[in-house]
Short mmCIF file of C-alpha atoms in Angstrom, two decimals:
data_model
loop_
_atom_site.label_atom_id
_atom_site.label_comp_id
_atom_site.label_asym_id
_atom_site.label_seq_id
_atom_site.Cartn_x
_atom_site.Cartn_y
_atom_site.Cartn_z
CA UNK A 183 142.67 20.11 -53.67
CA UNK A 184 142.62 22.50 -50.71
CA UNK A 185 143.90 19.81 -48.37
CA UNK A 186 146.71 19.06 -50.83
CA UNK A 187 147.67 22.75 -50.94
CA UNK A 188 147.70 22.96 -47.14
CA UNK A 189 149.91 19.88 -46.91
CA UNK A 190 152.30 21.34 -49.48
CA UNK A 191 152.41 24.67 -47.61
CA UNK A 192 153.27 22.99 -44.32
CA UNK A 193 155.85 20.89 -46.12
CA UNK A 194 157.33 24.14 -47.41
CA UNK A 195 157.46 25.57 -43.89
CA UNK A 196 159.16 22.42 -42.64
CA UNK A 197 161.73 22.61 -45.42
CA UNK A 198 162.34 26.26 -44.46
CA UNK A 199 163.43 25.49 -40.90
CA UNK A 200 164.61 21.87 -40.91
CA UNK A 201 167.77 22.36 -43.03
CA UNK A 202 169.16 24.82 -40.50
CA UNK A 203 169.02 22.19 -37.76
CA UNK A 204 170.41 19.54 -40.10
CA UNK A 205 173.35 21.79 -40.97
CA UNK A 206 173.91 22.63 -37.31
CA UNK A 207 173.99 18.93 -36.53
CA UNK A 208 176.55 18.36 -39.31
CA UNK A 209 174.19 16.25 -41.44
CA UNK A 210 174.25 18.57 -44.46
CA UNK A 211 176.60 21.25 -45.78
CA UNK A 212 175.76 24.95 -45.61
CA UNK A 213 175.15 25.19 -49.36
CA UNK A 214 172.67 22.27 -49.17
CA UNK A 215 170.86 24.05 -46.32
CA UNK A 216 170.50 27.15 -48.54
CA UNK A 217 169.18 25.05 -51.46
CA UNK A 218 166.57 23.18 -49.40
CA UNK A 219 165.47 26.36 -47.60
CA UNK A 220 165.00 28.05 -50.97
CA UNK A 221 162.89 25.12 -52.20
CA UNK A 222 160.83 25.23 -49.01
CA UNK A 223 160.28 28.96 -49.37
CA UNK A 224 159.18 28.66 -53.00
CA UNK A 225 156.87 25.74 -52.13
CA UNK A 226 155.26 27.64 -49.26
CA UNK A 227 154.89 31.00 -51.04
CA UNK A 228 153.49 29.37 -54.18
CA UNK A 229 150.81 27.37 -52.34
CA UNK A 230 149.78 29.40 -49.28
CA UNK A 231 148.07 32.23 -51.22
CA UNK A 232 145.63 29.72 -52.75
CA UNK A 233 144.11 28.69 -49.42
CA UNK A 234 145.17 31.04 -46.64
CA UNK A 235 143.16 34.20 -47.29
CA UNK A 236 140.38 32.35 -49.08
CA UNK A 237 139.44 30.69 -45.78
CA UNK A 238 138.84 34.09 -44.21
CA UNK A 239 136.92 35.30 -47.25
CA UNK A 240 134.68 32.21 -47.06
CA UNK A 241 134.02 32.78 -43.36
CA UNK A 242 133.06 36.41 -44.01
CA UNK A 243 130.76 35.47 -46.91
CA UNK A 244 128.90 33.03 -44.69
CA UNK A 245 128.06 35.74 -42.12
CA UNK B 28 123.14 39.39 -54.81
CA UNK B 29 124.68 42.10 -57.12
CA UNK B 30 128.45 42.58 -56.95
CA UNK B 31 129.34 45.52 -54.74
CA UNK B 32 131.51 48.34 -56.01
CA UNK B 33 134.72 49.03 -54.10
CA UNK B 34 133.16 52.19 -52.68
CA UNK B 35 130.09 50.28 -51.46
CA UNK B 36 132.30 47.67 -49.84
CA UNK B 37 134.35 50.36 -48.10
CA UNK B 38 131.21 52.20 -47.00
CA UNK B 39 129.85 48.93 -45.65
CA UNK B 40 132.76 48.43 -43.28
CA UNK B 41 131.94 49.55 -39.75
CA UNK B 42 135.04 49.89 -37.60
CA UNK B 43 133.15 51.68 -34.79
CA UNK B 44 135.50 54.65 -35.03
CA UNK B 45 133.11 56.92 -33.15
CA UNK B 46 131.15 54.57 -30.93
CA UNK B 47 131.85 51.78 -28.46
CA UNK B 48 132.27 48.32 -29.94
CA UNK B 49 129.05 46.35 -29.36
CA UNK B 50 129.27 43.36 -27.03
CA UNK B 51 128.39 40.92 -29.79
CA UNK B 52 131.44 42.00 -31.83
CA UNK B 53 134.08 41.13 -29.24
CA UNK B 54 136.63 38.48 -30.12
CA UNK B 55 138.24 35.49 -28.45
CA UNK B 56 141.76 35.27 -27.07
CA UNK B 57 143.19 33.34 -30.04
CA UNK B 58 142.42 36.23 -32.43
CA UNK B 59 144.73 38.50 -30.49
CA UNK B 60 147.56 35.97 -30.17
CA UNK B 61 147.80 35.51 -33.94
CA UNK B 62 147.54 39.20 -34.63
CA UNK B 63 150.21 40.40 -32.21
CA UNK B 64 152.61 37.54 -32.98
CA UNK B 65 152.60 38.56 -36.63
CA UNK B 66 152.72 42.29 -35.93
CA UNK B 67 155.83 42.13 -33.77
CA UNK B 68 158.00 40.28 -36.25
CA UNK B 69 158.72 43.10 -38.62
CA UNK B 70 161.44 44.82 -40.58
CA UNK B 71 162.50 46.67 -37.44
CA UNK B 72 163.68 43.41 -35.86
CA UNK B 73 166.42 43.14 -38.51
CA UNK B 74 167.72 46.50 -37.32
CA UNK B 75 167.33 46.25 -33.54
CA UNK B 76 169.02 42.89 -32.95
CA UNK B 77 172.28 43.94 -34.67
CA UNK B 78 172.18 47.27 -32.87
CA UNK B 79 172.32 45.49 -29.51
CA UNK B 80 175.54 43.86 -30.78
CA UNK B 81 176.84 47.24 -31.99
CA UNK B 82 176.01 48.88 -28.66
CA UNK B 83 178.11 46.30 -26.82
CA UNK B 84 175.43 44.65 -24.69
CA UNK B 85 176.85 41.68 -22.83
CA UNK B 86 175.11 38.30 -23.21
CA UNK B 87 173.99 38.23 -19.58
CA UNK B 88 172.66 41.79 -19.73
CA UNK B 89 170.81 41.06 -22.98
CA UNK B 90 169.03 37.95 -21.71
CA UNK B 91 167.97 39.53 -18.41
CA UNK B 92 167.14 42.82 -20.10
CA UNK B 93 164.92 41.21 -22.72
CA UNK B 94 163.21 39.02 -20.13
CA UNK B 95 162.42 41.86 -17.74
CA UNK B 96 161.69 44.46 -20.42
CA UNK B 97 159.33 42.20 -22.37
CA UNK B 98 157.52 41.21 -19.15
CA UNK B 99 157.05 44.90 -18.33
CA UNK B 100 155.67 45.48 -21.83
CA UNK B 101 153.19 42.60 -21.46
CA UNK B 102 152.13 43.92 -18.03
CA UNK B 103 151.65 47.39 -19.56
CA UNK B 104 149.33 45.98 -22.21
CA UNK B 105 147.51 43.81 -19.66
CA UNK B 106 147.09 46.29 -16.79
CA UNK B 107 147.06 49.67 -18.55
CA UNK B 108 145.98 49.37 -22.19
CA UNK B 109 143.54 46.45 -22.22
CA UNK B 110 141.57 47.52 -19.10
CA UNK B 111 140.91 50.99 -20.53
CA UNK B 112 140.12 49.48 -23.93
CA UNK B 113 137.55 47.04 -22.51
CA UNK B 114 136.11 49.69 -20.16
CA UNK B 115 135.53 52.35 -22.84
CA UNK B 116 135.35 50.04 -25.91
CA UNK B 117 136.58 53.01 -27.99
CA UNK B 118 139.80 53.96 -29.72
CA UNK B 119 142.24 56.31 -28.01
CA UNK B 120 141.57 58.80 -30.82
CA UNK B 121 137.87 59.02 -30.03
CA UNK B 122 138.49 58.97 -26.26
CA UNK B 123 141.13 61.67 -26.59
CA UNK B 124 138.82 63.81 -28.69
CA UNK B 125 136.26 63.77 -25.85
CA UNK B 126 138.98 64.75 -23.38
CA UNK B 127 141.04 67.23 -25.40
CA UNK B 128 138.82 68.44 -28.22
CA UNK B 129 138.83 67.90 -31.97
CA UNK B 130 141.58 70.40 -32.83
CA UNK B 131 144.08 69.00 -30.35
CA UNK B 132 143.45 65.39 -31.34
CA UNK B 133 143.89 66.43 -34.98
CA UNK B 134 147.28 67.89 -34.06
CA UNK B 135 148.10 64.63 -32.23
CA UNK B 136 147.13 62.71 -35.37
CA UNK B 137 149.38 64.87 -37.52
CA UNK B 138 152.32 64.34 -35.14
CA UNK B 139 151.64 60.60 -35.31
CA UNK B 140 151.47 60.80 -39.09
CA UNK B 141 154.89 62.45 -39.27
CA UNK B 142 156.35 59.88 -36.88
CA UNK B 143 154.84 57.02 -38.87
CA UNK B 144 156.44 58.51 -41.98
CA UNK B 145 159.90 58.18 -40.44
CA UNK B 146 159.25 54.50 -39.63
CA UNK B 147 157.97 53.89 -43.18
CA UNK B 148 161.12 55.51 -44.58
CA UNK B 149 163.26 53.29 -42.38
CA UNK B 150 161.48 50.17 -43.60
CA UNK B 151 161.86 51.15 -47.27
CA UNK B 152 165.58 51.48 -46.62
CA UNK B 153 165.62 48.06 -44.90
CA UNK B 154 163.99 46.45 -47.94
CA UNK B 155 166.49 48.23 -50.20
CA UNK B 156 169.39 46.53 -48.41
CA UNK B 157 168.08 43.19 -49.71
CA UNK B 158 167.03 44.27 -53.21
CA UNK B 159 170.43 45.80 -53.80
CA UNK B 160 172.35 42.56 -53.16
CA UNK B 161 172.28 41.02 -56.68
CA UNK B 162 173.36 44.37 -58.15
CA UNK B 163 176.36 44.75 -55.84
CA UNK B 164 175.06 48.06 -54.59
CA UNK B 165 177.28 49.67 -51.97
CA UNK B 166 175.34 49.21 -48.74
CA UNK B 167 175.32 51.89 -46.05
CA UNK B 168 177.29 51.20 -42.90
CA UNK B 169 176.64 51.90 -39.24
CA UNK B 170 178.07 55.40 -39.43
CA UNK B 171 176.39 56.45 -42.67
CA UNK B 172 173.74 59.14 -42.51
CA UNK B 173 173.93 60.37 -46.13
CA UNK B 174 173.27 58.29 -49.29
CA UNK B 175 176.20 56.05 -50.21
CA UNK B 176 175.89 56.35 -53.96
CA UNK B 177 173.59 56.46 -57.01
CA UNK B 178 172.96 52.70 -56.86
CA UNK B 179 171.54 52.99 -53.36
CA UNK B 180 169.38 55.97 -54.29
CA UNK B 181 167.95 54.26 -57.39
CA UNK B 182 167.17 51.09 -55.42
CA UNK B 183 165.38 53.07 -52.70
CA UNK B 184 163.43 55.12 -55.24
CA UNK B 185 162.19 51.98 -57.01
CA UNK B 186 161.11 50.23 -53.79
CA UNK B 187 159.56 53.39 -52.36
CA UNK B 188 157.59 53.93 -55.55
CA UNK B 189 156.18 50.39 -55.52
CA UNK B 190 155.23 50.61 -51.84
CA UNK B 191 153.63 54.03 -52.38
CA UNK B 192 151.51 52.82 -55.29
CA UNK B 193 150.31 49.80 -53.30
CA UNK B 194 149.49 52.03 -50.31
CA UNK B 195 147.48 54.35 -52.56
CA UNK B 196 145.18 51.50 -53.50
CA UNK B 197 144.47 50.77 -49.84
CA UNK B 198 146.19 48.13 -47.82
CA UNK B 199 143.70 45.29 -48.01
CA UNK B 200 145.91 43.46 -50.47
CA UNK B 201 148.97 44.09 -48.34
CA UNK B 202 147.30 42.70 -45.24
CA UNK B 203 146.62 39.49 -47.21
CA UNK B 204 150.27 39.52 -48.28
CA UNK B 205 151.33 40.02 -44.64
CA UNK B 206 149.11 37.13 -43.47
CA UNK B 207 150.90 34.79 -45.86
CA UNK B 208 154.35 35.81 -44.66
CA UNK B 209 153.43 35.75 -40.96
CA UNK B 210 154.00 32.00 -40.28
CA UNK B 211 157.11 31.87 -42.49
CA UNK B 212 159.08 34.90 -41.26
CA UNK B 213 159.80 33.67 -37.70
CA UNK B 214 161.20 30.46 -39.22
CA UNK B 215 163.62 32.50 -41.34
CA UNK B 216 164.86 34.39 -38.28
CA UNK B 217 165.24 31.23 -36.23
CA UNK B 218 166.63 29.12 -39.06
CA UNK B 219 169.12 31.78 -40.07
CA UNK B 220 170.49 32.02 -36.54
CA UNK B 221 170.76 28.24 -36.11
CA UNK B 222 172.45 27.84 -39.51
CA UNK B 223 175.26 30.35 -38.80
CA UNK B 224 176.10 29.07 -35.31
CA UNK B 225 178.75 26.66 -36.70
CA UNK B 226 180.47 29.70 -38.30
CA UNK B 227 180.80 31.09 -34.79
CA UNK B 228 182.26 27.83 -33.53
CA UNK B 229 179.07 26.39 -32.00
CA UNK B 230 178.53 22.77 -32.98
CA UNK B 231 176.60 21.69 -29.86
CA UNK B 232 174.00 23.73 -28.02
CA UNK B 233 176.08 23.41 -24.84
CA UNK B 234 178.76 25.51 -26.57
CA UNK B 235 176.36 28.33 -27.29
CA UNK B 236 176.60 30.30 -24.07
CA UNK B 237 180.42 30.68 -23.94
CA UNK B 238 180.41 31.71 -27.63
CA UNK B 239 177.53 34.08 -27.01
CA UNK B 240 179.61 35.87 -24.37
CA UNK B 241 182.85 35.88 -26.32
CA UNK B 242 181.82 36.42 -29.94
CA UNK B 243 178.23 37.68 -30.16
CA UNK B 244 177.28 39.87 -27.20
CA UNK B 245 180.76 40.68 -26.01
CA UNK B 246 180.03 43.69 -23.85
CA UNK B 247 182.29 45.86 -26.04
CA UNK B 248 180.56 48.45 -28.23
CA UNK B 249 181.63 48.98 -31.84
CA UNK B 250 183.72 52.04 -32.59
CA UNK B 251 181.77 55.26 -32.15
CA UNK B 252 178.73 53.65 -30.51
CA UNK B 253 177.43 54.13 -26.97
CA UNK B 254 177.52 51.28 -24.48
CA UNK B 255 174.21 49.61 -23.61
CA UNK B 256 173.74 48.01 -20.21
CA UNK B 257 170.98 45.71 -18.97
CA UNK B 258 169.00 48.81 -17.98
CA UNK B 259 169.08 50.16 -21.52
CA UNK B 260 167.82 46.81 -22.82
CA UNK B 261 165.03 46.73 -20.22
CA UNK B 262 164.00 50.28 -21.11
CA UNK B 263 164.09 49.68 -24.85
CA UNK B 264 162.30 46.32 -24.76
CA UNK B 265 159.61 47.82 -22.50
CA UNK B 266 159.15 51.17 -24.20
CA UNK B 267 159.83 50.52 -27.89
CA UNK B 268 156.09 49.94 -28.18
CA UNK B 269 155.31 52.53 -25.51
CA UNK B 270 153.03 54.32 -27.94
CA UNK B 271 150.92 51.19 -28.16
CA UNK B 272 150.61 50.13 -24.50
CA UNK B 273 151.20 53.11 -22.20
CA UNK B 274 150.39 55.46 -25.09
CA UNK B 275 147.15 53.47 -25.57
CA UNK B 276 147.09 53.32 -29.37
CA UNK B 277 146.43 49.58 -29.02
CA UNK B 278 143.05 50.35 -27.52
CA UNK B 279 142.14 50.22 -31.22
CA UNK B 280 142.75 46.46 -31.04
CA UNK B 281 141.88 45.58 -27.45
CA UNK B 282 138.50 47.32 -27.51
CA UNK B 283 137.41 44.10 -29.22
CA UNK B 284 138.68 41.96 -26.30
CA UNK B 285 136.14 40.19 -24.09
CA UNK B 286 138.25 40.74 -20.98
CA UNK B 287 141.25 42.91 -20.00
CA UNK B 288 143.33 39.81 -19.32
CA UNK B 289 143.54 39.32 -23.10
CA UNK B 290 146.34 41.85 -22.92
CA UNK B 291 148.45 38.81 -22.07
CA UNK B 292 148.24 37.89 -25.76
CA UNK B 293 150.95 40.51 -26.24
CA UNK B 294 153.37 37.94 -24.79
CA UNK B 295 153.31 36.16 -28.15
CA UNK B 296 154.54 39.29 -29.84
CA UNK B 297 157.08 40.16 -27.19
CA UNK B 298 158.74 36.78 -26.72
CA UNK B 299 158.35 35.17 -30.13
CA UNK B 300 158.57 38.45 -32.01
CA UNK B 301 160.94 40.73 -30.19
CA UNK B 302 162.77 38.26 -27.98
CA UNK B 303 163.50 35.54 -30.50
CA UNK B 304 163.91 37.80 -33.52
CA UNK B 305 166.28 40.23 -31.76
CA UNK B 306 168.46 37.40 -30.46
CA UNK B 307 168.45 35.75 -33.89
CA UNK B 308 169.33 38.90 -35.84
CA UNK B 309 172.08 39.65 -33.34
CA UNK B 310 173.57 36.22 -34.05
CA UNK B 311 173.37 36.92 -37.80
CA UNK B 312 175.22 40.21 -37.26
CA UNK B 313 178.00 38.55 -35.27
CA UNK B 314 178.38 35.77 -37.87
CA UNK B 315 178.73 38.47 -40.54
CA UNK B 316 181.70 39.98 -38.67
CA UNK B 317 179.65 42.78 -37.17
CA UNK B 318 177.84 43.83 -40.34
CA UNK B 319 174.55 45.42 -39.24
CA UNK B 320 172.99 45.74 -42.71
CA UNK B 321 169.77 43.64 -42.79
CA UNK B 322 169.85 42.42 -46.40
CA UNK B 323 173.38 41.00 -46.51
CA UNK B 324 173.22 39.37 -43.08
CA UNK B 325 169.93 37.62 -43.87
CA UNK B 326 171.16 36.59 -47.34
CA UNK B 327 174.36 35.27 -45.83
CA UNK B 328 172.47 32.92 -43.51
CA UNK B 329 169.43 31.82 -45.52
CA UNK B 330 170.27 32.72 -49.11
CA UNK B 331 167.49 34.09 -51.31
CA UNK B 332 164.90 33.15 -48.66
CA UNK B 333 166.63 35.51 -46.22
CA UNK B 334 166.68 38.32 -48.77
CA UNK B 335 162.97 37.79 -49.52
CA UNK B 336 162.30 37.89 -45.77
CA UNK B 337 164.01 41.28 -45.42
CA UNK B 338 162.06 42.70 -48.37
CA UNK B 339 158.77 41.29 -47.06
CA UNK B 340 159.44 42.38 -43.47
CA UNK B 341 160.27 45.93 -44.55
CA UNK B 342 157.35 46.10 -46.96
CA UNK B 343 154.71 44.69 -44.62
CA UNK B 344 155.74 47.28 -42.02
CA UNK B 345 156.10 50.20 -44.43
CA UNK B 346 152.73 49.77 -46.11
CA UNK B 347 150.34 49.94 -43.14
CA UNK B 348 152.57 52.61 -41.58
CA UNK B 349 152.32 54.75 -44.71
CA UNK B 350 148.58 54.07 -44.84
CA UNK B 351 148.18 55.22 -41.22
CA UNK B 352 150.26 58.30 -41.95
CA UNK B 353 147.92 59.08 -44.85
CA UNK B 354 144.83 58.74 -42.67
CA UNK B 355 146.37 60.90 -39.94
CA UNK B 356 147.34 63.73 -42.31
CA UNK B 357 143.96 63.55 -44.05
CA UNK B 358 142.38 64.65 -40.77
CA UNK B 359 143.78 68.15 -41.41
CA UNK B 360 143.30 68.09 -45.17
CA UNK B 361 139.84 66.53 -45.52
CA UNK B 362 139.26 68.04 -48.97
CA UNK B 363 142.13 66.02 -50.43
CA UNK B 364 141.41 62.39 -51.28
CA UNK B 365 143.34 59.86 -49.20
CA UNK B 366 145.17 58.44 -52.23
CA UNK B 367 146.55 61.88 -53.13
CA UNK B 368 147.77 62.41 -49.57
CA UNK B 369 149.30 58.94 -49.59
CA UNK B 370 151.08 59.80 -52.86
CA UNK B 371 152.53 62.98 -51.35
CA UNK B 372 153.57 61.13 -48.20
CA UNK B 373 155.04 58.34 -50.32
CA UNK B 374 157.18 60.79 -52.28
CA UNK B 375 158.45 62.48 -49.11
CA UNK B 376 159.03 59.16 -47.33
CA UNK B 377 160.88 57.67 -50.32
CA UNK B 378 163.21 60.67 -50.53
CA UNK B 379 163.79 60.40 -46.77
CA UNK B 380 164.59 56.70 -47.14
CA UNK B 381 167.56 57.60 -49.36
CA UNK B 382 169.32 58.71 -46.18
CA UNK B 383 170.56 55.62 -44.30
CA UNK B 384 170.36 57.59 -41.07
CA UNK B 385 166.68 56.58 -40.92
CA UNK B 386 167.91 53.04 -40.26
CA UNK B 387 170.98 53.69 -38.12
CA UNK B 388 169.08 56.13 -35.91
CA UNK B 389 165.88 54.04 -35.74
CA UNK B 390 166.28 53.05 -32.09
CA UNK B 391 166.75 56.66 -30.97
CA UNK B 392 163.76 57.63 -33.03
CA UNK B 393 161.63 54.91 -31.43
CA UNK B 394 162.62 56.26 -28.01
CA UNK B 395 161.62 59.77 -29.10
CA UNK B 396 158.27 58.48 -30.38
CA UNK B 397 157.57 56.79 -27.05
CA UNK B 398 158.37 60.04 -25.24
CA UNK B 399 155.81 61.90 -27.36
CA UNK B 400 153.07 59.25 -27.26
CA UNK B 401 153.23 57.95 -23.68
CA UNK B 402 152.21 61.25 -21.97
CA UNK B 403 149.11 61.37 -24.15
CA UNK B 404 148.16 57.90 -23.00
CA UNK B 405 148.78 59.04 -19.44
CA UNK B 406 146.24 61.85 -19.90
CA UNK B 407 143.58 59.35 -20.99
CA UNK B 408 144.54 56.98 -18.16
CA UNK B 409 144.25 59.77 -15.60
CA UNK B 410 140.95 60.95 -17.03
CA UNK B 411 139.40 57.48 -16.91
CA UNK B 412 140.64 56.40 -13.47
CA UNK B 413 141.78 59.36 -11.37
CA UNK B 414 139.73 62.39 -12.38
CA UNK B 415 136.45 60.96 -10.98
CA UNK B 416 138.20 60.26 -7.66
CA UNK B 417 138.94 63.97 -7.34
CA UNK B 418 135.27 64.76 -7.83
CA UNK B 419 136.01 66.25 -11.25
CA UNK B 420 134.41 65.68 -14.65
CA UNK B 421 135.74 63.24 -17.25
CA UNK B 422 135.67 63.99 -21.00
CA UNK B 423 135.70 67.68 -20.19
CA UNK B 424 136.18 68.93 -23.75
CA UNK B 425 133.04 67.10 -24.85
CA UNK B 426 131.06 68.44 -21.90
CA UNK B 427 132.25 72.03 -22.26
CA UNK B 428 132.07 72.06 -26.05
CA UNK B 429 135.69 73.12 -26.51
CA UNK B 430 137.69 71.93 -29.51
CA UNK B 431 141.09 72.56 -27.89
CA UNK B 432 141.79 71.75 -24.27
CA UNK B 433 144.66 73.95 -23.10
CA UNK B 434 144.97 71.70 -20.02
CA UNK B 435 145.80 68.68 -22.19
CA UNK B 436 148.06 70.75 -24.46
CA UNK B 437 150.04 72.17 -21.52
CA UNK B 438 150.24 68.71 -19.91
CA UNK B 439 151.64 67.19 -23.08
CA UNK B 440 154.14 69.98 -23.72
CA UNK B 441 155.27 70.26 -20.11
CA UNK B 442 155.75 66.52 -19.55
CA UNK B 443 157.83 66.34 -22.75
CA UNK B 444 159.85 69.36 -21.62
CA UNK B 445 160.46 67.89 -18.15
CA UNK B 446 161.67 64.61 -19.63
CA UNK B 447 164.02 66.39 -22.05
CA UNK B 448 165.27 68.60 -19.22
CA UNK B 449 166.23 65.46 -17.30
CA UNK B 450 168.15 64.27 -20.34
CA UNK B 451 170.03 67.58 -20.64
CA UNK B 452 170.69 67.81 -16.89
CA UNK B 453 172.04 64.31 -16.31
CA UNK B 454 173.98 64.00 -19.60
CA UNK B 455 174.02 60.19 -19.42
CA UNK B 456 174.56 58.25 -22.64
CA UNK B 457 171.39 56.45 -23.65
CA UNK B 458 169.15 58.19 -21.10
CA UNK B 459 166.78 59.01 -23.97
CA UNK B 460 165.58 55.40 -23.87
CA UNK B 461 164.20 55.85 -20.34
CA UNK B 462 162.50 59.22 -20.65
CA UNK B 463 159.00 57.99 -21.46
CA UNK B 464 158.65 56.76 -17.86
CA UNK B 465 159.15 60.09 -16.09
CA UNK B 466 157.11 61.55 -18.94
CA UNK B 467 154.18 59.31 -18.02
CA UNK B 468 154.27 60.20 -14.32
CA UNK B 469 154.77 63.90 -15.04
CA UNK B 470 151.79 63.85 -17.40
CA UNK B 471 149.47 62.24 -14.83
CA UNK B 472 150.57 64.67 -12.10
CA UNK B 473 150.32 67.77 -14.29
CA UNK B 474 146.97 66.78 -15.81
CA UNK B 475 145.37 66.13 -12.44
CA UNK B 476 146.81 69.31 -10.91
CA UNK B 477 145.65 71.52 -13.77
CA UNK B 478 142.19 69.97 -13.75
CA UNK B 479 141.93 70.37 -9.97
CA UNK B 480 142.67 74.07 -10.14
CA UNK B 481 141.21 75.08 -13.48
CA UNK B 482 138.33 72.80 -14.39
CA UNK B 483 135.08 74.70 -14.12
CA UNK B 484 133.35 72.85 -11.33
CA UNK B 485 130.13 74.76 -11.92
CA UNK B 486 129.86 73.91 -15.61
CA UNK B 487 126.23 73.26 -16.49
CA UNK B 488 125.65 70.44 -18.93
CA UNK B 489 122.80 70.89 -21.41
#
């Protein structure tokens, strides 16, 4: 489950930055860039909290 | 094991505030890279980048200025801050208390607290520029100092209230929140800038430089603004964090470093944070026809993601800043609980944030902060490295039992006065951004001279 969340988070980060380059290259329109970036942001922000800080908490608990 | 109460957990945290960090608690290089990279992409970057456009920096001057200025900042962390931090393994606050006495360091803390409050107010206002977008709130412009209307005031009051309440409960939750946004925010800055380049007529990267010179960093300041040259950019890029490197407040972080060379980790913050983010936000400003308001320019390039970034960037800077201000002021009001002080500070800061001048004058304020903080760092630097060479005693306040070193107080006041006198005498636009440098040298010279003539060389230590 954790691996899946990490993959989804990194997918979200990719979708945050990739559309800008695709729009710059003329592959997609500006509005499409906004849509995909929004999806990427939602994907990242909805998955990262479930694994990011928990890793640090686990490391502290093991000390 | 029984669940700890919040108080027990807090009491269990040892941050070595009043002792050197033990050798087994030092950290590796990677810890510092991550920390500084995240710290130096903040709400302030949405303000500073557009201001370089407004101040008419040319493209050539900006690139060279950022390169040289950021290198100087990294060198300051590496050769001034980190060496002292790893030598003493203490915070500047504890080191300064030994040198200047408890009362003077308390005053220094209060001054810092007031300065932090201004930055927190500025960041609340930055966040408000994004929250106000869906409500068509009239945003403040470059010339606005006073509130622009009831919509702006209500937006600021709501955001300030939320940030204050979160700060009152301690910023552990906010640091988790900041960790989550740290990898995402730089992508918003970079992506936003790339996405708006076609609006500026750039469709191939080879076209970027001519457009950068003609449409982004044109060399012509906006109406009513001073003109920035490469020297201003160098000075600002170097000294905007002067309080942290030459002022030594980052000894708090680098006292955990294994070696002084870990100061080089600051390069991640300077080049990814400041360098990239300032260039990117400048491009956003130019694509928005010179609009310098953070919320609209981010929204215009990245949609809702850009607006969220502005809110998050402002919030994640405002919260720890307000928390630090609360701690600093508590030093003089120890009977009051920290949450009550934070509430009072939050109310004051939120009211201050209603005035857009806290954003439009942020760069001047940062220069002023550096001028106040850098001479204090110079005192500590001189005490650690130069005072022994004169055959004098280090940590004199601790040795003599004084709680207020008049030598440090006069050094601080006089170096500030000398720097301001230079500003008044030369009457050069933008000279304020350079003053921390003569302030540093004046502070070292005055401190050593006063100690040479007035330190009691016959003081007996118990």
